[in-house]
């Protein structure tokens, strides 16, 4: 399998952490790729019309995207413990995953606004609105982190990737103050092999 990737992308990190958790990392060839909505990676268009990473090329040559789909594919190859079977536990894991992914979508929106958009065109209300979403999501996660199931599943993988991304790209806007439970949880889960192998650079 081949994966269009960047070591800075939190969505790619989620996929690669999943690959490590599933014992599949050695089967994946990494294809460097980059782009922004303002300068999309047109070389990828034939593989993914959205021109985004992560995009997976499977062994039969067919593509899969986006990150959650690739993660569930890896989990299915490995016999599947990262996505609970149908039922309430699955709804809760998918809801938390959506919360974390939404946090990331807002973080990326702020990042593009502050780095990719020309300075005279930057829109402070846009940044403030997305920053409020990030803060609300972090506060919600602080409230529920101690009640997370013991099993390390896709919601928790996404959360490690998201908090790592905030450390990587938003160090000047620290997320830890006022969120001691999340801080402890992140320190503990960052010790997993899958997390250590995929630290953003
Ligand atoms: N919902 C997508 C988001 C992927 C995404 O936005 N990736 C970014 C890199 S972190 C990207 O490829 N950006 C380039 C662009 O939007 O053109 C997923 O979960 O895979």
CSV table of N, CA and C in Angstrom, one decimal, residues 1 16 19-30 74:
chain,number,residue,atom,x,y,z
A,1,UNK,N,0.8,-1.2,0.0
A,1,UNK,CA,0.0,0.0,0.0
A,1,UNK,C,0.9,1.2,0.0
A,16,UNK,N,-1.5,7.0,10.4
A,16,UNK,CA,-0.2,6.2,10.7
A,16,UNK,C,-0.2,5.6,12.1
A,19,UNK,N,-2.1,2.6,11.7
A,19,UNK,CA,-1.4,1.5,11.0
A,19,UNK,C,-0.4,0.8,12.0
A,20,UNK,N,0.2,1.6,12.9
A,20,UNK,CA,1.1,1.1,13.9
A,20,UNK,C,0.3,0.2,14.9
A,21,UNK,N,-0.8,0.7,15.3
A,21,UNK,CA,-1.7,-0.1,16.3
A,21,UNK,C,-2.1,-1.4,15.7
A,22,UNK,N,-2.3,-1.4,14.3
A,22,UNK,CA,-2.8,-2.6,13.6
A,22,UNK,C,-1.7,-3.5,13.1
A,23,UNK,N,-0.5,-3.1,13.4
A,23,UNK,CA,0.7,-3.9,12.9
A,23,UNK,C,0.9,-3.9,11.4
A,24,UNK,N,0.4,-2.7,10.8
A,24,UNK,CA,0.5,-2.6,9.3
A,24,UNK,C,1.5,-1.6,8.8
A,25,UNK,N,2.2,-0.9,9.7
A,25,UNK,CA,3.0,0.2,9.3
A,25,UNK,C,4.1,-0.2,8.3
A,26,UNK,N,4.6,-1.4,8.4
A,26,UNK,CA,5.7,-1.9,7.5
A,26,UNK,C,5.2,-2.2,6.1
A,27,UNK,N,3.9,-2.3,6.0
A,27,UNK,CA,3.3,-2.5,4.6
A,27,UNK,C,3.0,-1.3,3.8
A,28,UNK,N,3.3,-0.1,4.5
A,28,UNK,CA,2.9,1.2,3.8
A,28,UNK,C,4.1,1.9,3.3
A,29,UNK,N,4.1,2.2,2.0
A,29,UNK,CA,5.2,3.1,1.4
A,29,UNK,C,4.7,4.5,1.5
A,30,UNK,N,5.5,5.4,2.0
A,30,UNK,CA,5.1,6.8,2.2
A,30,UNK,C,5.5,7.6,1.0
A,74,UNK,N,-7.8,-0.1,7.6
A,74,UNK,CA,-6.7,-0.8,8.3
A,74,UNK,C,-7.2,-1.7,9.4
